[in-house]
Short mmCIF file of C-alpha atoms in Angstrom, two decimals:
data_model
loop_
_atom_site.label_atom_id
_atom_site.label_comp_id
_atom_site.label_asym_id
_atom_site.label_seq_id
_atom_site.Cartn_x
_atom_site.Cartn_y
_atom_site.Cartn_z
CA UNK A 1 219.30 55.36 45.96
CA UNK A 2 217.01 57.94 47.53
CA UNK A 3 214.90 60.18 45.32
CA UNK A 4 214.24 63.90 45.57
CA UNK A 5 210.99 65.02 47.20
CA UNK A 6 208.81 66.65 44.56
CA UNK A 7 205.76 67.45 46.73
CA UNK A 8 205.49 68.19 50.42
CA UNK A 9 202.40 68.74 52.59
CA UNK A 10 203.20 70.23 55.99
CA UNK A 11 200.37 70.26 58.56
CA UNK A 12 197.80 71.30 55.93
CA UNK A 13 194.19 71.99 56.90
CA UNK A 14 191.26 73.09 54.74
CA UNK A 15 188.17 74.47 56.44
CA UNK A 16 184.77 75.20 54.94
CA UNK A 17 182.95 77.12 57.64
CA UNK A 18 183.03 74.85 60.68
CA UNK A 19 183.95 71.75 58.69
CA UNK A 20 187.55 70.59 58.30
CA UNK A 21 187.77 68.80 54.96
CA UNK A 22 191.42 68.03 55.67
CA UNK A 23 192.86 68.32 59.15
CA UNK A 24 196.58 68.73 59.79
CA UNK A 25 197.70 66.40 56.99
CA UNK A 26 201.44 65.94 56.34
CA UNK A 27 203.13 63.73 53.76
CA UNK A 28 205.86 63.77 51.11
CA UNK A 29 205.94 62.35 47.60
CA UNK A 30 209.21 61.35 45.99
CA UNK A 31 209.87 62.21 42.36
CA UNK A 32 208.95 59.44 39.93
CA UNK A 33 206.61 57.63 42.32
CA UNK A 34 203.05 56.48 41.72
CA UNK A 35 201.39 57.63 44.93
CA UNK A 36 197.85 56.63 45.87
CA UNK A 37 195.35 58.47 48.06
CA UNK A 38 192.41 56.41 49.33
CA UNK A 39 189.67 56.72 51.93
CA UNK A 40 185.90 56.64 52.38
CA UNK A 41 183.68 59.14 50.59
CA UNK A 42 184.15 62.57 52.14
CA UNK A 43 187.58 61.69 53.56
CA UNK A 44 189.24 64.69 51.86
CA UNK A 45 190.89 63.06 48.84
CA UNK A 46 189.67 65.44 46.14
CA UNK A 47 190.19 68.38 48.50
CA UNK A 48 193.89 67.48 48.59
CA UNK A 49 193.96 67.54 44.78
CA UNK A 50 192.20 70.91 44.78
CA UNK A 51 194.78 72.29 47.21
CA UNK A 52 197.69 70.97 45.13
CA UNK A 53 196.31 72.46 41.92
CA UNK A 54 195.49 75.82 43.51
CA UNK A 55 191.71 75.58 43.32
CA UNK A 56 191.67 75.97 47.11
CA UNK A 57 194.09 77.93 49.26
CA UNK A 58 194.55 75.92 52.48
CA UNK A 59 193.38 77.45 55.73
CA UNK A 60 196.72 76.61 57.31
CA UNK A 61 199.92 74.73 56.55
CA UNK A 62 202.23 74.70 53.55
CA UNK A 63 202.18 72.89 50.22
CA UNK A 64 205.52 73.07 48.42
CA UNK A 65 207.55 71.67 45.56
CA UNK A 66 211.28 72.38 45.61
CA UNK A 67 211.50 76.17 46.08
CA UNK A 68 207.86 76.80 45.11
CA UNK A 69 205.24 77.37 47.82
CA UNK A 70 202.18 76.27 45.89
CA UNK A 71 199.60 77.77 48.22
CA UNK A 72 201.02 81.22 47.39
CA UNK A 73 200.60 80.77 43.62
CA UNK A 74 197.49 81.23 41.43
CA UNK A 75 196.16 78.08 39.72
CA UNK A 76 197.48 79.01 36.26
CA UNK A 77 201.02 79.36 37.64
CA UNK A 78 200.82 75.93 39.29
CA UNK A 79 199.53 74.33 36.10
CA UNK A 80 202.14 76.10 34.03
CA UNK A 81 205.02 75.18 36.29
CA UNK A 82 204.19 71.80 37.73
CA UNK A 83 200.80 70.08 37.68
CA UNK A 84 198.48 68.42 35.16
CA UNK A 85 195.13 67.04 36.25
CA UNK A 86 192.09 64.97 35.36
CA UNK A 87 188.74 65.10 37.16
CA UNK A 88 186.17 62.70 38.61
CA UNK A 89 183.68 63.86 35.97
CA UNK A 90 185.11 64.01 32.47
CA UNK A 91 185.48 67.61 31.28
CA UNK A 92 186.20 67.42 27.58
CA UNK A 93 185.03 69.78 24.84
CA UNK A 94 182.59 67.24 23.41
CA UNK A 95 181.99 69.02 20.08
CA UNK A 96 185.72 69.47 19.38
CA UNK A 97 187.97 66.80 17.93
CA UNK A 98 190.20 64.68 20.12
CA UNK A 99 193.22 66.43 18.59
CA UNK A 100 191.86 69.90 19.34
CA UNK A 101 191.12 68.89 22.95
CA UNK A 102 194.80 68.03 23.39
CA UNK A 103 196.09 71.07 21.51
CA UNK A 104 194.10 73.42 23.73
CA UNK A 105 196.22 72.46 26.74
CA UNK A 106 199.40 73.52 24.92
CA UNK A 107 198.47 77.06 23.98
CA UNK A 108 199.50 78.49 27.36
CA UNK A 109 203.07 77.54 26.43
CA UNK A 110 203.15 78.92 22.89
CA UNK A 111 205.98 81.18 21.77
CA UNK A 112 204.30 83.57 19.36
CA UNK A 113 202.60 86.95 19.69
CA UNK A 114 199.38 88.56 18.48
CA UNK A 115 201.41 90.20 15.71
CA UNK A 116 202.52 86.75 14.52
CA UNK A 117 198.87 85.70 14.33
CA UNK A 118 197.81 88.81 12.41
CA UNK A 119 200.45 88.36 9.69
CA UNK A 120 200.59 84.54 9.81
CA UNK A 121 204.32 84.71 10.42
CA UNK A 122 206.79 81.83 9.97
CA UNK A 123 207.13 81.65 13.75
CA UNK A 124 203.37 81.11 14.05
CA UNK A 125 203.48 78.31 11.48
CA UNK A 126 206.43 76.65 13.22
CA UNK A 127 204.66 76.77 16.57
CA UNK A 128 201.44 75.37 15.12
CA UNK A 129 203.42 72.52 13.55
CA UNK A 130 205.16 71.81 16.85
CA UNK A 131 201.86 71.81 18.75
CA UNK A 132 200.34 69.42 16.21
CA UNK A 133 203.30 67.04 16.32
CA UNK A 134 203.45 66.98 20.12
CA UNK A 135 199.69 66.43 20.41
CA UNK A 136 199.84 63.53 17.94
CA UNK A 137 202.79 62.03 19.81
CA UNK A 138 200.84 62.12 23.07
CA UNK A 139 197.76 60.60 21.41
CA UNK A 140 199.96 57.88 19.96
CA UNK A 141 201.37 57.03 23.38
CA UNK A 142 197.81 56.51 24.64
CA UNK A 143 196.66 54.49 21.63
CA UNK A 144 194.45 57.28 20.30
CA UNK A 145 196.14 58.27 17.02
CA UNK A 146 193.28 56.88 14.95
CA UNK A 147 190.77 58.92 16.98
CA UNK A 148 192.47 62.29 16.42
CA UNK A 149 189.76 63.66 14.12
CA UNK A 150 186.82 62.09 15.99
CA UNK A 151 184.56 64.26 18.11
CA UNK A 152 185.56 63.73 21.75
CA UNK A 153 181.96 63.38 22.90
CA UNK A 154 181.33 60.51 20.47
CA UNK A 155 184.00 58.23 21.94
CA UNK A 156 183.30 55.36 24.35
CA UNK A 157 183.71 56.24 28.01
CA UNK A 158 187.08 54.54 28.47
CA UNK A 159 188.55 56.36 25.47
CA UNK A 160 187.23 59.69 26.75
CA UNK A 161 189.16 59.03 29.95
CA UNK A 162 192.30 58.52 27.88
CA UNK A 163 191.70 61.77 26.01
CA UNK A 164 191.44 63.60 29.32
CA UNK A 165 194.76 62.10 30.42
CA UNK A 166 196.29 63.09 27.06
CA UNK A 167 195.13 66.67 27.56
CA UNK A 168 196.65 66.74 31.05
CA UNK A 169 199.95 65.44 29.62
CA UNK A 170 199.95 68.14 26.93
CA UNK A 171 200.71 70.83 29.51
CA UNK A 172 204.03 69.01 30.11
CA UNK A 173 203.59 68.62 33.88
CA UNK A 174 206.05 67.13 36.33
CA UNK A 175 203.19 65.87 38.53
CA UNK A 176 200.06 64.23 37.09
CA UNK A 177 196.94 64.14 39.29
CA UNK A 178 194.48 61.41 38.32
CA UNK A 179 191.14 61.79 40.10
CA UNK A 180 189.27 58.46 39.94
CA UNK A 181 190.46 57.54 36.42
CA UNK A 182 188.87 54.07 36.64
CA UNK A 183 185.37 55.41 37.43
CA UNK A 184 182.83 53.79 35.12
CA UNK A 185 185.34 51.37 33.57
CA UNK A 186 184.83 47.64 33.18
CA UNK A 187 187.44 45.14 34.49
CA UNK A 188 189.19 44.86 31.12
CA UNK A 189 189.48 48.64 30.83
CA UNK A 190 190.86 48.83 34.38
CA UNK A 191 193.57 46.30 33.49
CA UNK A 192 194.53 48.44 30.50
CA UNK A 193 194.52 51.56 32.69
CA UNK A 194 196.94 49.90 35.10
CA UNK A 195 199.49 49.39 32.33
CA UNK A 196 198.77 52.85 30.92
CA UNK A 197 199.53 54.65 34.20
CA UNK A 198 202.86 52.87 34.62
CA UNK A 199 203.67 53.43 30.95
CA UNK A 200 203.06 57.18 30.93
CA UNK A 201 204.96 57.57 34.22
CA UNK A 202 207.98 55.91 32.62
CA UNK A 203 207.67 57.47 29.17
CA UNK A 204 207.10 61.05 30.31
CA UNK A 205 209.22 60.94 33.47
CA UNK A 206 206.32 61.90 35.72
CA UNK A 207 205.27 61.63 39.32
CA UNK A 208 201.67 60.37 39.50
CA UNK A 209 199.19 61.00 42.32
CA UNK A 210 196.13 58.78 42.09
CA UNK A 211 192.79 59.08 43.90
CA UNK A 212 190.81 55.93 43.28
CA UNK A 213 188.12 53.64 44.76
CA UNK A 214 189.12 50.62 42.66
CA UNK A 215 191.31 48.92 45.25
CA UNK A 216 192.73 46.35 42.84
CA UNK A 217 194.11 49.14 40.68
CA UNK A 218 195.50 51.05 43.66
CA UNK A 219 197.22 48.03 45.18
CA UNK A 220 198.73 46.92 41.87
CA UNK A 221 199.96 50.25 40.52
CA UNK A 222 200.84 52.42 43.54
CA UNK A 223 204.21 52.29 45.27
CA UNK A 224 203.04 54.23 48.33
CA UNK A 225 199.54 54.90 49.63
CA UNK A 226 198.10 57.58 51.90
CA UNK A 227 194.87 56.65 53.69
CA UNK A 228 192.54 59.42 54.83
CA UNK A 229 189.61 59.20 57.23
CA UNK A 230 187.45 62.20 58.18
CA UNK A 231 190.11 64.53 56.78
CA UNK A 232 192.95 63.08 58.86
CA UNK A 233 195.89 60.93 57.85
CA UNK A 234 195.09 57.41 59.02
CA UNK A 235 198.03 55.54 57.51
CA UNK A 236 200.89 55.92 55.03
CA UNK A 237 202.91 53.06 53.58
CA UNK A 238 203.51 50.48 50.89
CA UNK A 239 200.52 48.56 49.48
CA UNK A 240 201.35 45.42 51.50
CA UNK A 241 201.49 47.48 54.68
CA UNK A 242 198.24 49.28 53.96
CA UNK A 243 196.18 46.20 53.13
CA UNK A 244 197.24 44.57 56.40
CA UNK A 245 196.75 47.64 58.61
CA UNK A 246 193.90 46.99 61.07
CA UNK A 247 192.93 50.67 61.17
CA UNK A 248 192.55 50.75 57.39
CA UNK A 249 190.64 47.48 57.30
CA UNK A 250 188.18 48.82 59.83
CA UNK A 251 187.77 52.35 58.47
CA UNK A 252 187.89 51.75 54.73
CA UNK A 253 187.97 48.15 53.59
CA UNK A 254 185.69 46.86 56.34
CA UNK A 255 186.51 44.47 59.17
CA UNK A 256 185.28 41.44 57.20
CA UNK A 257 187.94 42.05 54.53
CA UNK A 258 190.65 41.11 57.01
CA UNK A 259 189.40 37.54 57.17
CA UNK A 260 188.67 37.00 53.47
#
């Protein structure tokens, strides 16, 4: 059974002066997929994430989801309607608790007014209880319940990565962008991350886009992979197709990999 397309890039380019960070890239992502984006450093991977999330407005082309043209929306509208994201470099509030880091992402969707805050109304209390319960549920799904009151900056690196994913999930996105989530992780942590990505996709009913250099993770967890090289689409296909594509082996994995 075919799935609905949740994200569509149509001939998208992003220029910075005379440099084309992405050059006429087109692809589609089906709802519920785990979709990988790989390529050498500087290939345009993070630029694609920045275009999806509204950080950059593309120089040309269209980025859309259903009836929404994302490149015509401000970043807060995209985040509110569709996208949650993590970053290459962890961006937590180190001095705040893990729980507060997750709660912060939910306040854009609260249903109370300034007047409710001033009088501490029942609606305010109900919303605060809901936010707390949802944040704890998300932390539980990522194995972080016992870290809720810990300072985020005091956690080991792998757990900080999980907190960042939890915060992205708290905005209730339909699409989750994971930008190098395995960076700095040891092999055991990467194995756990593999299961975590599949688990949160299934539990939260998400579509996941993954930029990653850890090829073992990409090949095991992704159902479709886009390969970029110098800002252009080099290949698009299933993991078994990508790892046997001569162009990919030469440009990204290295010619020697083909004969290993």
